[in-house]
Coordinates of C-alpha atoms in Angstrom, one line a residue:
Chain A
M843 CA -46.4 -43.6 -6.3
N844 CA -44.8 -44.3 -3.3
P845 CA -43.2 -40.4 -1.9
A846 CA -39.7 -42.6 -1.2
S847 CA -38.9 -43.5 -4.2
G848 CA -37.8 -40.5 -5.2
N849 CA -38.7 -40.2 -8.9
A850 CA -40.2 -37.1 -10.5
Q851 CA -43.7 -38.2 -10.7
A852 CA -43.4 -38.3 -6.6
A853 CA -42.4 -34.8 -7.0
A854 CA -44.5 -33.6 -8.5
F855 CA -47.0 -34.1 -5.3
D856 CA -50.6 -33.2 -6.8
F857 CA -52.6 -32.2 -3.1
P858 CA -56.5 -31.8 -5.1
V859 CA -55.2 -35.4 -6.3
W860 CA -54.5 -37.4 -3.0
F861 CA -56.9 -35.2 -1.4
K862 CA -60.2 -36.7 -3.3
Q863 CA -58.3 -39.7 -3.5
T864 CA -57.9 -40.1 0.1
F865 CA -61.1 -38.9 1.5
D866 CA -63.9 -39.1 -1.5
I867 CA -65.0 -35.5 -1.4
K868 CA -63.6 -32.7 -3.3
F869 CA -60.5 -30.9 -1.0
E870 CA -63.6 -28.1 -1.7
K871 CA -66.1 -29.5 -1.1
L872 CA -64.1 -29.8 2.7
L873 CA -63.6 -25.7 2.8
S874 CA -67.0 -24.8 1.8
S875 CA -68.0 -27.3 4.3
L876 CA -66.0 -25.6 7.0
G877 CA -66.9 -22.0 5.5
D878 CA -70.8 -22.9 6.6
T879 CA -69.6 -24.0 9.6
V880 CA -67.9 -20.8 10.5
Y881 CA -71.3 -19.2 9.2
M882 CA -73.1 -20.5 11.4
L883 CA -71.0 -20.0 14.1
G884 CA -70.2 -16.9 12.9
W885 CA -74.0 -15.1 13.6
G886 CA -76.1 -18.2 15.8
L887 CA -73.6 -16.8 18.5
I888 CA -73.5 -12.9 17.4
I889 CA -77.4 -13.1 17.7
G890 CA -77.6 -15.7 19.9
A891 CA -75.3 -13.9 22.7
V892 CA -76.9 -10.5 21.4
I893 CA -80.6 -12.1 22.8
G894 CA -78.8 -13.8 25.7
F895 CA -77.6 -10.7 26.5
I896 CA -81.2 -9.6 26.6
L897 CA -82.6 -12.0 29.2
A898 CA -79.4 -12.1 31.7
L899 CA -79.7 -8.4 31.9
L900 CA -83.6 -9.1 32.7
L901 CA -82.7 -12.3 34.7
V902 CA -80.1 -10.4 36.5
F903 CA -82.9 -6.8 36.7
C904 CA -86.3 -8.5 37.8
R905 CA -85.4 -11.1 40.1
K906 CA -86.2 -10.4 43.9
G907 CA -83.5 -7.3 45.1
G908 CA -83.1 -6.1 41.9
L909 CA -83.2 -2.7 40.0
W910 CA -86.2 -3.7 38.1
Q911 CA -87.4 -6.4 41.1
N912 CA -90.1 -8.3 38.6
R913 CA -91.9 -11.0 39.2
V914 CA -94.2 -11.6 36.3
V915 CA -91.2 -10.9 33.8
Y916 CA -88.4 -13.0 35.8
A917 CA -91.6 -16.1 35.9
V918 CA -91.6 -15.6 31.9
V919 CA -87.9 -15.4 31.3
N920 CA -87.1 -17.4 33.5
V921 CA -89.8 -20.5 32.9
Y922 CA -88.3 -19.3 28.8
V923 CA -85.3 -20.3 29.1
N924 CA -86.0 -23.6 31.6
I925 CA -87.6 -24.8 28.5
V926 CA -85.9 -24.1 25.7
R927 CA -83.2 -25.4 27.3
S928 CA -84.8 -28.6 28.2
M929 CA -85.6 -29.6 24.5
P930 CA -83.2 -31.4 22.3
F931 CA -81.8 -29.1 20.1
I932 CA -83.1 -31.7 16.3
I933 CA -86.6 -31.0 18.8
T934 CA -86.3 -27.3 18.8
L935 CA -85.0 -27.4 15.3
V936 CA -88.1 -29.0 13.5
F937 CA -90.8 -27.3 16.1
V938 CA -89.4 -24.3 14.6
F939 CA -89.6 -25.1 11.4
P940 CA -92.9 -22.3 10.7
L941 CA -91.1 -19.2 12.2
T942 CA -88.2 -20.5 10.0
R943 CA -90.2 -20.2 7.0
L944 CA -91.4 -17.0 8.7
I945 CA -88.2 -15.5 8.2
V946 CA -85.9 -16.8 6.0
G947 CA -88.8 -17.6 3.2
K948 CA -86.7 -21.2 3.4
T949 CA -86.0 -23.9 5.9
Y950 CA -83.1 -25.9 4.5
G951 CA -79.6 -23.7 3.6
S952 CA -77.1 -22.6 6.2
T953 CA -79.4 -19.0 6.8
A954 CA -82.4 -20.4 7.5
M955 CA -80.6 -23.1 10.0
L956 CA -79.6 -20.0 12.1
V957 CA -83.1 -19.5 13.2
P958 CA -83.4 -22.6 15.4
L959 CA -80.0 -21.9 16.7
V960 CA -80.0 -18.6 18.0
I961 CA -83.3 -19.6 19.6
F962 CA -81.2 -22.8 20.6
I963 CA -78.8 -21.5 22.1
S964 CA -79.8 -17.5 23.4
P965 CA -81.2 -19.4 26.6
Y966 CA -78.9 -21.7 27.4
L967 CA -76.1 -18.1 27.0
A968 CA -78.3 -16.6 29.4
R969 CA -78.0 -17.8 31.9
L970 CA -74.1 -18.6 31.3
M971 CA -74.2 -14.6 31.6
E972 CA -76.9 -13.9 34.2
N973 CA -74.3 -16.2 36.3
S974 CA -70.6 -13.6 34.5
L975 CA -73.8 -11.1 36.3
L976 CA -74.5 -12.3 39.5
E977 CA -70.7 -12.0 40.1
V978 CA -70.5 -8.6 39.7
S979 CA -71.3 -7.3 43.3
P980 CA -73.4 -5.6 44.5
G981 CA -71.4 -2.5 45.9
I982 CA -69.9 -1.8 42.1
I983 CA -73.4 -1.2 41.5
E984 CA -74.8 0.6 44.9
A985 CA -71.3 2.6 43.8
A986 CA -72.8 3.3 40.6
Q987 CA -75.6 4.4 41.8
A988 CA -74.6 6.3 44.4
M989 CA -73.0 8.1 41.6
G990 CA -75.7 9.8 39.7
A991 CA -75.1 7.1 37.1
T992 CA -78.6 6.1 35.5
T993 CA -78.9 2.5 34.0
W994 CA -77.7 2.6 30.4
Q995 CA -74.1 3.6 33.1
I996 CA -74.9 0.8 35.3
I997 CA -74.5 -1.6 32.0
T998 CA -71.6 -0.2 30.7
R999 CA -69.9 1.0 32.4
F1000 CA -70.2 -1.6 35.5
M1001 CA -71.1 -4.2 34.9
L1002 CA -69.9 -4.6 31.8
P1003 CA -66.6 -4.5 32.0
E1004 CA -66.6 -6.2 35.7
A1005 CA -68.6 -9.1 34.6
L1006 CA -66.9 -9.2 30.8
S1007 CA -64.0 -11.9 31.6
S1008 CA -66.4 -14.9 32.9
I1009 CA -68.3 -13.2 30.1
V1010 CA -66.2 -14.6 27.8
L1011 CA -65.6 -17.5 29.3
A1012 CA -69.2 -18.4 28.8
L1013 CA -69.4 -17.5 25.5
T1014 CA -66.6 -19.8 24.7
T1015 CA -68.7 -22.7 26.5
G1016 CA -71.7 -21.2 24.5
T1017 CA -69.5 -21.6 21.4
V1018 CA -68.9 -25.1 22.0
G1019 CA -72.7 -26.4 22.4
L1020 CA -73.2 -24.4 19.4
L1021 CA -70.3 -27.1 17.1
G1022 CA -72.4 -29.5 17.8
A1023 CA -76.0 -27.9 17.6
T1024 CA -74.5 -26.7 14.2
A1025 CA -73.4 -30.6 12.9
M1026 CA -77.1 -31.5 13.8
A1027 CA -78.4 -27.9 11.6
G1028 CA -76.5 -29.1 9.0
Y1029 CA -77.7 -32.6 8.7
A1030 CA -81.0 -31.1 8.4
G1031 CA -79.8 -29.4 5.9
G1032 CA -77.6 -26.5 6.2
G1033 CA -74.6 -28.3 5.5
G1034 CA -71.7 -28.1 7.3
V1035 CA -68.6 -30.3 8.8
G1036 CA -71.3 -31.8 10.5
D1037 CA -73.2 -32.4 7.9
L1038 CA -69.9 -34.0 6.0
A1039 CA -69.2 -36.1 8.1
L1040 CA -72.4 -37.2 8.6
T1041 CA -73.8 -37.7 4.7
Y1042 CA -70.8 -38.4 2.9
G1043 CA -68.4 -40.0 6.5
Y1044 CA -71.2 -42.0 8.5
Q1045 CA -73.8 -42.8 5.2
R1046 CA -70.6 -43.8 2.3
Y1047 CA -68.8 -45.3 4.6
N1048 CA -66.5 -43.3 4.3
L1049 CA -64.3 -43.4 7.0
P1050 CA -61.0 -41.9 6.4
L1051 CA -63.1 -38.9 5.8
L1052 CA -65.1 -39.3 8.7
I1053 CA -61.7 -39.8 11.2
L1054 CA -60.3 -35.7 9.4
T1055 CA -64.2 -34.5 10.2
I1056 CA -63.5 -35.5 13.8
V1057 CA -60.2 -34.4 14.2
I1058 CA -60.8 -30.8 12.2
L1059 CA -63.4 -31.0 14.7
V1060 CA -61.5 -31.8 17.8
L1061 CA -58.9 -28.7 16.7
F1062 CA -61.9 -26.2 16.4
V1063 CA -62.7 -26.9 19.8
Q1064 CA -59.3 -26.8 21.3
L1065 CA -58.9 -22.8 19.2
L1066 CA -61.8 -21.8 20.5
Q1067 CA -61.4 -23.2 24.3
L1068 CA -57.8 -21.5 24.3
L1069 CA -58.8 -18.2 22.4
G1070 CA -61.1 -17.8 25.2
N1071 CA -59.4 -19.0 28.7
K1072 CA -56.4 -15.8 26.3
I1073 CA -58.7 -13.8 26.5
S1074 CA -60.8 -14.3 29.6
A1075 CA -57.1 -14.1 31.0
R1076 CA -55.9 -10.6 29.6
L1077 CA -58.9 -9.4 30.9
R1078 CA -59.0 -10.8 34.3
A1079 CA -54.9 -9.6 33.9
H1080 CA -55.1 -7.2 36.5
R1081 CA -57.8 -8.7 39.3
Chain B
M1007 CA -78.2 20.2 55.1
I1008 CA -79.3 17.6 55.4
Q1009 CA -82.9 16.6 57.6
I1010 CA -84.1 13.4 58.2
E1011 CA -88.0 13.7 60.0
H1012 CA -90.1 11.0 61.9
V1013 CA -88.9 8.8 60.2
S1014 CA -89.9 5.1 59.3
K1015 CA -88.9 2.2 57.6
T1016 CA -89.8 -1.1 57.6
F1017 CA -88.5 -4.5 56.1
A1018 CA -91.0 -7.8 54.8
G1019 CA -88.3 -9.9 56.2
G1020 CA -88.2 -14.0 56.4
S1021 CA -89.5 -14.6 59.6
G1022 CA -90.6 -11.2 59.7
D1023 CA -90.9 -7.7 60.1
V1024 CA -87.6 -6.2 60.4
H1025 CA -88.1 -2.1 61.5
A1026 CA -84.8 -0.5 60.2
L1027 CA -86.2 2.2 61.4
R1028 CA -88.6 4.0 63.5
D1029 CA -89.6 7.3 63.6
V1030 CA -85.9 8.5 63.0
S1031 CA -85.1 12.5 63.1
I1032 CA -81.5 14.3 62.4
R1033 CA -80.2 17.1 61.7
V1034 CA -77.2 17.6 59.9
E1035 CA -75.7 21.0 59.9
K1036 CA -73.8 22.3 57.2
G1037 CA -69.7 22.3 57.6
E1038 CA -70.4 18.7 60.6
I1039 CA -68.5 16.2 60.7
Y1040 CA -71.6 14.7 62.1
G1041 CA -71.1 10.5 63.6
I1042 CA -73.5 7.6 63.8
V1043 CA -73.2 5.0 66.1
G1044 CA -74.6 1.6 66.9
F1045 CA -74.1 -1.6 66.7
S1046 CA -74.8 -3.7 63.3
G1047 CA -78.7 -4.0 62.6
A1048 CA -79.1 -0.8 64.5
G1049 CA -80.5 0.7 61.3
K1050 CA -77.1 3.5 60.9
S1051 CA -76.7 2.1 56.5
T1052 CA -80.4 2.3 56.0
L1053 CA -80.1 5.8 57.2
L1054 CA -77.1 7.0 55.3
R1055 CA -78.6 5.5 51.9
L1056 CA -82.3 7.7 52.2
V1057 CA -79.5 10.6 52.1
N1058 CA -78.9 9.8 48.9
G1059 CA -82.4 7.7 48.3
L1060 CA -81.1 4.2 47.8
E1061 CA -83.8 3.8 50.5
R1062 CA -86.8 5.1 50.0
P1063 CA -88.8 6.1 53.2
D1064 CA -92.0 4.6 54.6
E1065 CA -93.1 7.4 57.3
G1066 CA -91.6 10.8 57.5
S1067 CA -89.2 12.9 55.0
V1068 CA -86.0 13.9 54.1
T1069 CA -84.3 17.3 53.1
V1070 CA -81.0 17.2 51.4
N1071 CA -80.6 21.0 51.0
G1072 CA -83.7 22.7 50.7
Q1073 CA -85.3 20.1 48.6
K1074 CA -86.7 17.2 49.4
L1075 CA -86.3 13.6 48.2
A1076 CA -89.4 12.8 48.2
A1077 CA -90.1 15.1 45.6
L1078 CA -87.9 14.6 42.7
N1079 CA -88.1 12.6 39.7
K1080 CA -85.4 10.0 38.6
A1081 CA -83.1 12.3 36.9
Q1082 CA -83.6 15.3 39.8
L1083 CA -82.1 12.0 42.2
R1084 CA -80.0 11.4 39.3
L1085 CA -78.0 15.3 39.4
L1086 CA -79.0 15.6 43.4
R1087 CA -75.8 12.3 43.7
R1088 CA -73.7 13.6 41.8
K1089 CA -73.7 16.1 44.6
I1090 CA -73.5 13.8 47.4
G1091 CA -70.1 11.8 47.6
M1092 CA -70.5 8.5 48.9
V1093 CA -67.3 5.7 50.8
F1094 CA -68.2 2.6 51.1
Q1095 CA -66.5 -0.3 54.0
Q1096 CA -65.2 -2.1 50.4
F1097 CA -64.4 0.8 48.6
N1098 CA -66.9 -1.0 46.0
L1099 CA -63.5 0.0 43.4
L1100 CA -63.5 -1.7 39.4
E1101 CA -60.3 -4.2 40.2
G1102 CA -59.8 -4.2 36.9
K1103 CA -59.0 -0.9 36.0
T1104 CA -56.8 1.9 36.9
V1105 CA -56.7 4.4 39.7
F1106 CA -56.6 7.2 37.2
A1107 CA -60.2 5.3 35.3
N1108 CA -61.7 4.3 39.0
V1109 CA -61.8 8.6 40.4
A1110 CA -62.7 10.0 36.9
I1111 CA -66.0 7.1 36.5
P1112 CA -67.8 10.2 38.0
L1113 CA -66.8 12.8 35.8
K1114 CA -68.1 10.9 32.7
L1115 CA -71.3 10.0 33.4
A1116 CA -71.4 13.2 34.3
G1117 CA -70.3 14.2 31.0
V1118 CA -67.3 16.1 31.9
S1119 CA -65.0 17.0 29.3
R1120 CA -61.5 14.7 28.7
E1121 CA -59.6 17.4 29.8
E1122 CA -61.5 18.7 32.5
T1123 CA -60.9 15.1 33.8
E1124 CA -57.7 15.0 33.6
R1125 CA -57.3 17.6 35.3
R1126 CA -59.7 17.1 38.6
V1127 CA -58.4 13.5 38.9
A1128 CA -55.1 14.7 39.1
E1129 CA -56.3 17.5 41.7
V1130 CA -58.2 15.3 43.9
L1131 CA -55.4 12.4 43.7
R1132 CA -53.2 14.7 44.9
F1133 CA -55.3 15.4 48.3
V1134 CA -55.3 12.6 49.1
E1135 CA -51.6 12.1 48.1
L1136 CA -52.1 9.1 45.9
E1137 CA -50.5 11.5 42.7
D1138 CA -48.1 8.7 41.6
K1139 CA -50.5 5.7 42.3
R1140 CA -52.3 7.3 38.9
T1141 CA -51.8 4.6 36.9
A1142 CA -51.6 1.6 39.4
Y1143 CA -54.6 -1.0 38.7
V1144 CA -56.3 -1.3 42.1
S1145 CA -55.9 -4.6 42.5
Q1146 CA -51.7 -3.3 43.4
L1147 CA -53.2 -1.0 46.0
S1148 CA -53.5 -2.1 49.7
G1149 CA -56.5 -1.2 51.6
G1150 CA -55.9 2.0 52.8
Q1151 CA -54.7 3.1 49.6
K1152 CA -58.2 1.4 48.1
Q1153 CA -60.1 3.8 50.6
R1154 CA -57.6 7.1 49.7
V1155 CA -58.8 6.3 46.0
G1156 CA -62.7 6.1 46.7
I1157 CA -62.3 8.9 48.5
A1158 CA -60.6 10.3 45.4
R1159 CA -63.6 8.7 43.3
A1160 CA -66.1 10.7 46.2
L1161 CA -64.7 13.6 45.3
A1162 CA -64.0 14.2 42.3
T1163 CA -67.8 15.8 41.5
N1164 CA -67.3 18.1 43.7
P1165 CA -70.0 17.6 46.0
E1166 CA -71.3 19.1 49.0
I1167 CA -71.5 15.6 50.9
L1168 CA -69.9 12.8 51.7
L1169 CA -71.5 9.9 53.3
C1170 CA -69.4 7.6 54.7
D1171 CA -70.4 3.5 55.1
E1172 CA -68.0 2.2 57.6
A1173 CA -65.8 3.8 55.8
T1174 CA -62.6 3.1 58.4
S1175 CA -63.9 -1.0 59.8
A1176 CA -62.1 -3.1 57.4
L1177 CA -59.0 -1.6 58.4
D1178 CA -56.0 -1.9 60.6
P1179 CA -56.1 0.6 63.4
Q1180 CA -52.8 2.4 61.9
T1181 CA -54.5 3.3 58.6
T1182 CA -58.4 3.7 60.2
E1183 CA -56.3 6.8 62.1
S1184 CA -54.5 7.9 58.1
I1185 CA -58.3 8.0 56.5
L1186 CA -59.4 9.5 59.6
R1187 CA -56.9 12.5 59.3
L1188 CA -57.9 12.6 55.5
L1189 CA -61.5 12.8 55.7
Q1190 CA -60.7 15.8 58.6
R1191 CA -59.3 17.3 56.3
V1192 CA -61.9 17.3 53.3
N1193 CA -64.2 18.5 56.0
R1194 CA -62.2 21.4 56.9
E1195 CA -60.1 21.9 53.0
M1196 CA -63.2 21.9 50.9
G1197 CA -65.5 22.8 53.8
V1198 CA -67.6 19.3 52.6
T1199 CA -70.1 18.6 55.1
I1200 CA -69.3 14.7 56.6
L1201 CA -72.5 12.7 57.0
L1202 CA -71.2 8.9 58.6
I1203 CA -72.3 5.4 60.7
T1204 CA -69.6 3.5 62.8
H1205 CA -69.3 0.6 65.3
Q1206 CA -66.3 2.3 66.6
M1207 CA -66.3 4.8 69.0
Q1208 CA -63.3 5.7 68.5
V1209 CA -64.1 7.4 65.1
I1210 CA -66.3 9.5 66.9
Q1211 CA -63.7 10.7 69.0
M1212 CA -61.7 10.7 66.7
I1213 CA -63.4 13.6 64.1
C1214 CA -67.0 14.1 64.7
S1215 CA -68.8 17.4 66.2
K1216 CA -71.8 15.2 66.9
V1217 CA -73.4 12.0 67.0
A1218 CA -75.8 9.5 67.5
V1219 CA -76.6 6.6 68.8
M1220 CA -78.8 4.0 67.5
E1221 CA -80.3 1.3 68.8
Q1222 CA -83.0 -1.0 67.2
G1223 CA -84.1 1.1 64.6
R1224 CA -84.2 4.4 67.2
V1225 CA -81.8 7.5 67.7
V1226 CA -81.3 7.1 71.5
E1227 CA -78.9 10.3 71.9
E1228 CA -77.6 12.2 70.6
G1229 CA -76.3 16.3 71.0
A1230 CA -71.9 17.0 71.3
V1231 CA -69.6 14.8 71.1
L1232 CA -68.1 16.0 74.5
D1233 CA -71.4 16.2 76.2
V1234 CA -72.6 12.5 75.0
F1235 CA -69.1 11.2 76.0
G1236 CA -69.2 13.1 78.9
R1237 CA -72.5 12.4 79.9
P1238 CA -74.1 8.8 78.4
K1239 CA -77.4 8.5 79.7
A1240 CA -78.6 5.2 77.7
E1241 CA -77.2 2.5 78.3
V1242 CA -75.9 1.6 74.6
T1243 CA -74.6 4.6 75.4
R1244 CA -72.6 4.6 78.1
R1245 CA -70.8 0.9 76.7
F1246 CA -69.9 2.6 74.0
V1247 CA -68.4 5.0 75.1
R1248 CA -66.0 2.7 77.7
T1249 CA -64.5 1.1 74.2
V1250 CA -62.0 4.1 74.5
I1251 CA -62.6 5.6 77.8
N1252 CA -62.2 2.9 80.5
D1253 CA -63.5 3.0 83.2
R1254 CA -64.3 0.1 85.2
I1255 CA -62.7 -0.1 88.3
P1256 CA -59.8 -2.9 88.2
E1257 CA -61.3 -5.8 89.3
K1258 CA -58.3 -6.9 91.5
F1259 CA -59.6 -3.0 93.3
V1260 CA -63.6 -4.5 93.2
T1261 CA -62.5 -6.8 96.6
V1262 CA -59.9 -4.1 98.2
V1263 CA -63.4 -2.0 97.5
R1264 CA -66.3 -4.2 98.8
S1265 CA -63.4 -5.3 102.7
E1266 CA -63.5 -1.6 103.3
T1267 CA -65.1 -0.9 106.8
R1268 CA -64.6 2.5 107.1
Y1269 CA -67.3 4.9 105.2
Q1270 CA -66.3 5.3 100.9
Q1271 CA -67.6 6.6 98.6
V1272 CA -66.6 5.8 95.4
E1273 CA -66.9 8.2 92.5
L1274 CA -66.2 8.2 88.7
L1275 CA -64.1 12.4 87.5
K1276 CA -64.6 13.1 84.2
F1277 CA -62.8 16.6 83.6
I1278 CA -63.6 17.8 79.9
G1279 CA -61.4 20.3 78.6
D1280 CA -57.9 22.2 80.6
A1281 CA -59.1 22.6 83.5
V1282 CA -57.1 22.1 86.1
Q1283 CA -56.8 18.5 87.6
E1284 CA -54.3 18.1 89.3
P1285 CA -54.5 20.7 92.4
L1286 CA -58.0 19.4 93.4
I1287 CA -57.5 16.2 93.7
A1288 CA -53.6 17.3 95.2
Q1289 CA -56.1 19.7 97.7
L1290 CA -58.0 16.2 98.9
C1291 CA -55.1 14.8 99.4
R1292 CA -54.6 17.0 102.2
T1293 CA -57.3 17.7 103.5
P1294 CA -57.6 15.7 106.6
G1295 CA -58.9 12.0 107.8
L1296 CA -59.8 12.3 104.6
E1297 CA -58.7 8.2 102.6
V1298 CA -58.1 9.1 98.8
N1299 CA -57.4 6.3 95.9
I1300 CA -57.3 6.3 92.3
L1301 CA -58.4 3.6 91.2
G1302 CA -58.3 4.5 87.9
A1303 CA -57.1 7.3 85.9
N1304 CA -57.7 7.6 81.8
I1305 CA -57.4 10.8 79.3
Q1306 CA -57.9 11.6 75.8
E1307 CA -57.7 13.3 73.4
M1308 CA -60.5 15.4 71.0
Q1309 CA -62.2 17.3 69.1
G1310 CA -58.7 19.1 70.4
S1311 CA -60.1 18.4 73.8
V1312 CA -59.1 17.0 76.4
M1313 CA -61.0 14.6 78.5
S1314 CA -59.4 13.0 82.0
V1315 CA -61.2 10.5 83.6
F1316 CA -60.6 9.4 87.4
I1317 CA -62.2 7.0 90.1
L1318 CA -61.6 7.5 94.0
Q1319 CA -62.5 5.8 96.0
L1320 CA -62.7 8.7 99.4
I1321 CA -63.5 7.1 102.7
G1322 CA -63.8 9.4 105.8
E1323 CA -66.5 10.8 107.9
E1324 CA -69.4 11.3 105.6
A1325 CA -69.7 14.9 105.9
L1326 CA -65.6 15.2 104.7
V1327 CA -66.8 12.8 101.9
A1328 CA -69.8 15.4 101.6
A1329 CA -67.5 18.3 101.6
A1330 CA -65.0 16.8 99.3
E1331 CA -67.9 16.1 97.1
E1332 CA -68.6 19.3 97.3
R1333 CA -64.7 20.6 95.9
I1334 CA -65.4 18.0 93.2
D1335 CA -68.4 20.1 92.0
A1336 CA -67.5 23.1 92.4
A1337 CA -63.9 23.0 89.8
G1338 CA -66.1 21.8 87.3
A1339 CA -66.5 18.1 86.9
L1340 CA -68.6 15.6 86.3
R1341 CA -69.3 13.7 88.7
E1342 CA -70.7 10.4 89.1
R1343 CA -71.4 7.4 92.6
L1344 CA -70.3 5.1 91.6
V1345 CA -72.5 2.1 93.4
M1346 CA -70.1 -1.0 94.7
D1347 CA -73.0 -3.7 94.8
E1348 CA -72.3 -7.6 95.5

């Protein structure tokens, strides 16, 4: 099977067969694992970003001198964010099993894993987006108020456009963190590339597969970061 | 138009309470350009923000256009704010957006139709002479151009009142002058009442008709600009007036004056308007036995009028000097003896 020999059999290169021989899993398995990872990453990011944004707004508006200055709400959100962020994901994952069962009905599969993933990532994204929102100059918000803008208009027409480029970078950082968490979630029954690496690669001493998954994850992170930087730079182009 | 009555405001600070305003009352009439001058921390910024409800007073009342601010709910306050434009020292524009987008924002907030927004933005951009910068991004503009955009944005909703928060303090002298001329046009051509705060007496001199001087949360002096410049009472006012009208005697002359052994008086003369000063001084010079030295002279234009300041040293017999003083008073000059203590 030496491709350099140039005979007819080598010309009819069979990729699935080659893949199975080299990595000891079917190519479809890799694709479905990738699908699972993207599924968990995508939905986890979307739901986590929405919840995170709400938490970030509460942190920004309820803080001292903020628009809704409210010591109690700020303290509650602040402590919640700190507590969740200080818990390792694997602990959060097990800890919220009852909640996961309540919401999804089961504690395995990629959909079920979204519950701990969102709980894990939203405070992290909240902290990052809080910083982005705090970068918006108080003068802009004052100008908005002076124009008679409602709170909703202040958020959508002034703060979001001003902070968007910074928020995109924050989300990029958050996504990379979330990718790490999906590997653990996968191991606990969610599937995905991380699960592939651990159960098929590590436990079966399948070194080529382990390396392949690492390459895929590295490329994935590079791609995400590149995309995030590009979008952010585009948004910042005229600043 | 704007009535602020017996207003007090205290902020809780780290090192004790800060009395930003102490029993302040001012009244701005329709069509005026009213200036509030004070050093930083005098409370003028807080006072300005009472007018559009960005600050609420602890005591006292604020009435704008017959409406008591304290009686308005949030929605009513927002409606009132659309009738009050505000311009800032740091412009506070959305840097990443175009000039058009920035000027259109208040109209979009108010739910104005797209065609009407286009029309109105074009109109105000023409007024501030920036119609060619419509599609430029704010970050590409100079400071003066940014402030023009800020003014255009403030004017977009056709306000009756314009609040200027140190609008020219971040600009160089030339740009300051062009922005002040623009504000003057806003006042004259659009009939907008302007309330501005500044720490630059030149701003007051150039465009204001009335002025209030603030120090440590109080209004220490208030009145028509010419009166306040002519006869400043409070020490802080004198200091401000001195920044535009130099009434100090050069140090070299001070020694000359002090070394004079004959009877003498040093007089500060201010002429307001087109009162003819030269014949007066010429007459004084021609008085036999009276020696007149001009130690300083300064002419300032303000409020479409002229203020001339002379510092004269009068030497001669006491009666002659007294007669000269009478003559000066009769000529309608504001006169003040300067005491030259060692």
